[in-house]
XYZ file of C-alpha atoms in Angstrom:
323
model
C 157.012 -142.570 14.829
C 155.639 -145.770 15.043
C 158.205 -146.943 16.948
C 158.362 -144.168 19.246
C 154.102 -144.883 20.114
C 155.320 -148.712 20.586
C 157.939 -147.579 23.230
C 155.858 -145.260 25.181
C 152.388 -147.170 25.503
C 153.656 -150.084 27.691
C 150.983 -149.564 30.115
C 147.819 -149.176 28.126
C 146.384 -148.409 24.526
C 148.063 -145.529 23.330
C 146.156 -143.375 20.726
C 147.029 -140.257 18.778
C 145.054 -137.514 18.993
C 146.184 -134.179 17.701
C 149.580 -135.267 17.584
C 149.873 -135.811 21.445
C 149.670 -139.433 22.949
C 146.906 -140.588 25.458
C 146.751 -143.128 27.541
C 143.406 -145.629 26.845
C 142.423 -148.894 28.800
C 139.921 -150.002 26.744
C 139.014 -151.785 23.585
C 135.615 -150.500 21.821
C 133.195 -153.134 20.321
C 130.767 -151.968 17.436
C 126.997 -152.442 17.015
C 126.125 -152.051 13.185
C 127.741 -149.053 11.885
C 125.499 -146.552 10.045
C 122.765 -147.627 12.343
C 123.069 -147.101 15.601
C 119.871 -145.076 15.781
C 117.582 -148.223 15.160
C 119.741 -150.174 18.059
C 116.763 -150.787 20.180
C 114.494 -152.489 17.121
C 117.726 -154.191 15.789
C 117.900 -156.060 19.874
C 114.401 -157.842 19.319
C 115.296 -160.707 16.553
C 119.016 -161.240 18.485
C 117.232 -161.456 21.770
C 115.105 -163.479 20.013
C 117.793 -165.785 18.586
C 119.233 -165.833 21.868
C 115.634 -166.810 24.033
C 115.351 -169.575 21.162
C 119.311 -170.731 21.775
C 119.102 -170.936 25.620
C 115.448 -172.955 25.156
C 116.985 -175.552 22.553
C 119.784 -176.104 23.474
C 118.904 -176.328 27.158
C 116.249 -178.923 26.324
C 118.236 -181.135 24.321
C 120.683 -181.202 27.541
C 117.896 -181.975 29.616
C 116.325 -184.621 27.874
C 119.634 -186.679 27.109
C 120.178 -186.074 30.955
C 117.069 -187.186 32.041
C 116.567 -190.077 29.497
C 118.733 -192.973 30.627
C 118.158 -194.670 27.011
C 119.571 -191.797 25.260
C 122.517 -192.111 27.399
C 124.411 -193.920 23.731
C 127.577 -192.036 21.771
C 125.307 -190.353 19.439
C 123.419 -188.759 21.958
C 126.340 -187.351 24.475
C 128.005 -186.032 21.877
C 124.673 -184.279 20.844
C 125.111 -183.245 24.367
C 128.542 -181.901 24.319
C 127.409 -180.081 21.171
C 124.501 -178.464 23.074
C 126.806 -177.435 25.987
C 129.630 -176.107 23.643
C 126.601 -173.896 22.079
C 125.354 -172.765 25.326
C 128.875 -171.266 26.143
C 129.575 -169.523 22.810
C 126.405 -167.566 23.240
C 126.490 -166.834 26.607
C 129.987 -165.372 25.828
C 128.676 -163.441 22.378
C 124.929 -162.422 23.016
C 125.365 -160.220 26.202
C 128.009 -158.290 24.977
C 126.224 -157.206 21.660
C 122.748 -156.616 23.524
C 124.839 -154.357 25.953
C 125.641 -152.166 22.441
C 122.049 -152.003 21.091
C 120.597 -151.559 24.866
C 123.139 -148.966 26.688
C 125.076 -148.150 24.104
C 128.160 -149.748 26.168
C 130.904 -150.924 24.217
C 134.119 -150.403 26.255
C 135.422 -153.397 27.333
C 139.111 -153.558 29.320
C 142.076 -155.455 28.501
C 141.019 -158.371 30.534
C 138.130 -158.560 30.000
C 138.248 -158.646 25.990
C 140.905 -161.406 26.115
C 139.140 -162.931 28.265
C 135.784 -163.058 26.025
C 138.198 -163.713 23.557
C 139.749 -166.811 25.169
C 136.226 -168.392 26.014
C 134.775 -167.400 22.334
C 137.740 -169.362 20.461
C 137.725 -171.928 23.096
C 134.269 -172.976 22.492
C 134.665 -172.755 18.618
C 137.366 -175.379 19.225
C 134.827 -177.748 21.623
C 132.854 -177.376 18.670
C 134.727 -178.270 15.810
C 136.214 -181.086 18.132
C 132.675 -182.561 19.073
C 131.433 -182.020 15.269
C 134.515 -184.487 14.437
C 133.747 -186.871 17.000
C 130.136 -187.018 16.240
C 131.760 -187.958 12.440
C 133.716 -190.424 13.951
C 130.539 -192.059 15.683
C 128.114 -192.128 12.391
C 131.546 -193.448 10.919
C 131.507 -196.385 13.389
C 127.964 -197.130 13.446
C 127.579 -197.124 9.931
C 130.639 -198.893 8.572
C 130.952 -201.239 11.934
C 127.185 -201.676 13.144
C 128.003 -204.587 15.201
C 131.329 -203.790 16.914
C 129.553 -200.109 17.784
C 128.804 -200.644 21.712
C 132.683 -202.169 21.997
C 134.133 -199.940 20.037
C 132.462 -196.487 22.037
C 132.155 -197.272 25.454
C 131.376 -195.207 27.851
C 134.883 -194.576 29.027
C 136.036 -194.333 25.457
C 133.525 -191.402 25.032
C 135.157 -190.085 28.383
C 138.229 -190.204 27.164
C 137.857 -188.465 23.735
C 135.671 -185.912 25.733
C 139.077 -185.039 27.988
C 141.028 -185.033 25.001
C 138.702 -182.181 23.415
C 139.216 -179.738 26.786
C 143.144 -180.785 26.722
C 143.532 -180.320 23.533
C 141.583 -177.073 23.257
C 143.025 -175.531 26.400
C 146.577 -175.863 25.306
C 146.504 -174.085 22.273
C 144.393 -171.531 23.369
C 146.053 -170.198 26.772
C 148.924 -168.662 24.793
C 146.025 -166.858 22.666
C 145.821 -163.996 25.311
C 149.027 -164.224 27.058
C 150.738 -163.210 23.718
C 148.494 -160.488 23.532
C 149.477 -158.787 26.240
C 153.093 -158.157 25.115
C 151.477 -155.656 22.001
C 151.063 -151.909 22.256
C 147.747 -150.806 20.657
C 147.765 -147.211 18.963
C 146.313 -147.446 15.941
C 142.589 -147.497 17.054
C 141.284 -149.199 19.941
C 137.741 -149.713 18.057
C 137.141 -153.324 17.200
C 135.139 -154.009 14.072
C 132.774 -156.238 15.913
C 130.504 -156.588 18.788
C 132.649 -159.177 20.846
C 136.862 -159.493 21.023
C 138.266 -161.754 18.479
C 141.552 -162.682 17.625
C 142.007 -161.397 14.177
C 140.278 -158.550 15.223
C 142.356 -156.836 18.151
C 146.146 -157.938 16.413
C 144.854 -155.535 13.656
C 144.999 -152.577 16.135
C 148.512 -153.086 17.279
C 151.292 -150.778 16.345
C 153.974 -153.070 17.220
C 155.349 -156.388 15.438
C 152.311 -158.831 15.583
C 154.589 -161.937 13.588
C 154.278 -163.881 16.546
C 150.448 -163.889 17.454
C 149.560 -163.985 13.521
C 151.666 -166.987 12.911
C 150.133 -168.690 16.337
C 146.870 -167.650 15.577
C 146.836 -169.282 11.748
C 149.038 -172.281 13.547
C 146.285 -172.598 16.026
C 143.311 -172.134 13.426
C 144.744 -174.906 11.009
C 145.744 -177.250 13.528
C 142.104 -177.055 15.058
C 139.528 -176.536 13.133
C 141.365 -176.736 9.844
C 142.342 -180.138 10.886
C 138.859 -181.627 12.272
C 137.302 -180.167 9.119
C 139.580 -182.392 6.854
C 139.196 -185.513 9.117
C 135.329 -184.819 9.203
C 135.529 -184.760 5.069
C 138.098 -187.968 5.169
C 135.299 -189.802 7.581
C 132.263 -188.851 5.127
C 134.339 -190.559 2.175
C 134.360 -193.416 4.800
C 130.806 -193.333 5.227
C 129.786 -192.760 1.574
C 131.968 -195.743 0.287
C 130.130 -198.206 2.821
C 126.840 -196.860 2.202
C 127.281 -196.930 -1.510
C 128.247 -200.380 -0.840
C 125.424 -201.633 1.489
C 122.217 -199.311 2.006
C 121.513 -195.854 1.444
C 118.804 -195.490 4.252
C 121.780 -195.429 6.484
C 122.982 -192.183 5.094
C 119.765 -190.144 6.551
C 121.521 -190.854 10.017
C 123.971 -188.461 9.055
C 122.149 -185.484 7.493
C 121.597 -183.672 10.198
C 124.999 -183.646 11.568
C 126.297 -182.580 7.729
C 123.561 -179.636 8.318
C 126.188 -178.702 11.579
C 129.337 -179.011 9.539
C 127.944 -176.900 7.465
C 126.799 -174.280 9.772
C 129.554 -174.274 11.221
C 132.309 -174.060 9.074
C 130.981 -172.260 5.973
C 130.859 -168.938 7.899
C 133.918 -169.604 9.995
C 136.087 -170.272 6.750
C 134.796 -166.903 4.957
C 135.099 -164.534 8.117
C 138.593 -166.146 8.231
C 139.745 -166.049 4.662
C 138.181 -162.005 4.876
C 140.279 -160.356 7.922
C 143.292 -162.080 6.511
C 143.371 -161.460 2.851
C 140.695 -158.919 2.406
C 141.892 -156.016 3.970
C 139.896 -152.759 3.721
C 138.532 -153.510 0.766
C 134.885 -154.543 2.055
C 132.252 -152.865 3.862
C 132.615 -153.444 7.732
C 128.789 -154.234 7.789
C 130.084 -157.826 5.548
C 132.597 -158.449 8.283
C 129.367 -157.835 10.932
C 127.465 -160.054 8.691
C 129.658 -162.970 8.817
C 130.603 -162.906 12.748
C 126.885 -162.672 13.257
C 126.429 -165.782 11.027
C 129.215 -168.109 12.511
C 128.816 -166.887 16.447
C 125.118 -166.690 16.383
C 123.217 -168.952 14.260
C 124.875 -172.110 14.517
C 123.959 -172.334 18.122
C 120.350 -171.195 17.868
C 119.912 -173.695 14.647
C 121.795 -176.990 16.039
C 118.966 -178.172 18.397
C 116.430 -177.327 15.769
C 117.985 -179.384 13.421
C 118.851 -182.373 15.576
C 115.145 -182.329 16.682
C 113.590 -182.340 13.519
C 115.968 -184.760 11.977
C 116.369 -187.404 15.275
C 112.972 -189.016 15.863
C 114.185 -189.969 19.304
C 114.597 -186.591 20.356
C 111.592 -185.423 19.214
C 109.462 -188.203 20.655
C 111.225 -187.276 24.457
C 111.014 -183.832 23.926
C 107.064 -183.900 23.600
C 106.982 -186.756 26.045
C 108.733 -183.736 28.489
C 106.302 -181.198 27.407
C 102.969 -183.776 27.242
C 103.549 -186.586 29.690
C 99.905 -187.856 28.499
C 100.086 -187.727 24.858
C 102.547 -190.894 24.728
């Protein structure tokens, strides 16, 4: 019968309901199931998160922009880092206050795989830019003096253009894939913005393809940067076992992003593809909200707190007098 749905629902979602097939041309993203009721309280701490993710990560943009002397590797990647978090909420907060809000959680073809494109995309810029900020502690620790030859400003350039090449290649065939599927299981996704995982799991036709690509495009991204981000903190542990441990402090905070980062990206992953229906959809919620929404709120409060020179512009900004 299946195969019958898959034949007839070329043009749309195609859903059973009392045995007769109708046509749907949308996807549904979920609040948090079993409370929908307490929607409008649940808004306040995400709107929250999101007030205190625009703020951050907008100020660290604008005081590396402003500050010529911050204009060094460390600090544009920082940068790219901010930006990369900007876009990941911007493309993930909306959506879910639209749910607690309006209760409005249809979303069309397009414009789920197109969230979904820009969500996955910017989870690439930021694995990319985490590994390049590895590769610059690596360089200023282990190679202090060869560090302004080694990343100039058009070598940052270029590794910056290799980030959006790389990231857009592999992800453009995300969504065009997608389109060849028939949905007819369900058209309600178990979160409250489109991912990957998450819509192949409602198609009723062969999803081989887009599950191989998708795990393809996972390991040879992230999966990849993570490893060369361990390989370069060997690096960086063997010199500073070797010479100073002060130097090490340098790269705290940017281990506190690695983890943030990955920790929740590598369980929500390891989850929708091996753990089935076995857990409660509100551990699934938990774990999207984690890795989409925290990581970009947190980053600028961590790279504050842990770069003096960051802090020391920012209240310059805020208290031109103080300093």
């Amino acid at each position: 019968s299946s195969q019958l749905k898959a034949q007839a629902c070329s043009s749309g979602i195609m859903f059973p309901i009392n045995n007769t097939n109708s046509i749907f041309s949308t996807f549904l993203v979920t609040g948090i199931p079993g409370l929908e009721a307490a929607h409008i309280w649940i808004s306040i701490p995400f709107c929250t998160m999101f007030f205190i993710t625009l703020v951050g990560n907008v100020t660290i943009i604008a005081v590396i922009w402003q500050q010529h002397t911050l204009h060094g590797p460390m600090y544009l990647f920082l940068a790219m880092l901010a930006a990369s978090d900007l876009g990941l909420s911007l493309f993930t907060f909306p959506t879910m206050l639209r749910i607690f809000w309006l209760d409005a959680g249809e979303l069309t073809f397009s414009a789920c795989f197109t969230q979904m494109f820009f969500i996955h995309t910017f989870q690439d810029f930021e694995s990319a830019i985490i590994l390049a900020m590895a590769f610059d502690r690596y360089v200023a620790i282990s190679h202090p003096l060869h560090y302004s030859s080694i990343l100039t400003s058009s070598v940052i350039a270029k590794i910056g253009l290799a980030i959006v090449v790389r990231t857009l290649t592999i992800q453009v065939p995300l969504p065009i894939l997608l389109r060849r599927l028939c949905f007819c299981h369900s058209n309600v996704l178990s979160h409250p913005y489109c991912l990957h995982p998450d819509i192949i799991k409602l198609s009723c036709t062969n999803t081989r393809i887009n599950s191989i690509y998708g795990l393809f495009v996972l390991l040879s991204t992230m999966g990849l940067d993570f490893l060369l981000i361990l390989f370069s903190y060997i690096l960086i542990l063997k010199t500073v076992l070797s010479i100073r441990l002060k130097a090490f402090n340098t790269c705290i905070s940017h281990i506190c992003a690695v983890l943030l980062f990955y920790t929740p990206l590598v369980s929500l992953s390891m989850i929708h593809r091996f753990g089935k229906k076995k857990l409660p959809a509100q551990v699934y919620m938990l774990l999207s909200y984690l890795h989409f929404l925290v990581p970009p709120m947190l980053n600028p409060i961590v790279y504050s707190v842990k770069t003096k020179e960051i802090q020391v512009r920012i209240l310059k900004m805020l208290h031109p007098k103080m300093l």
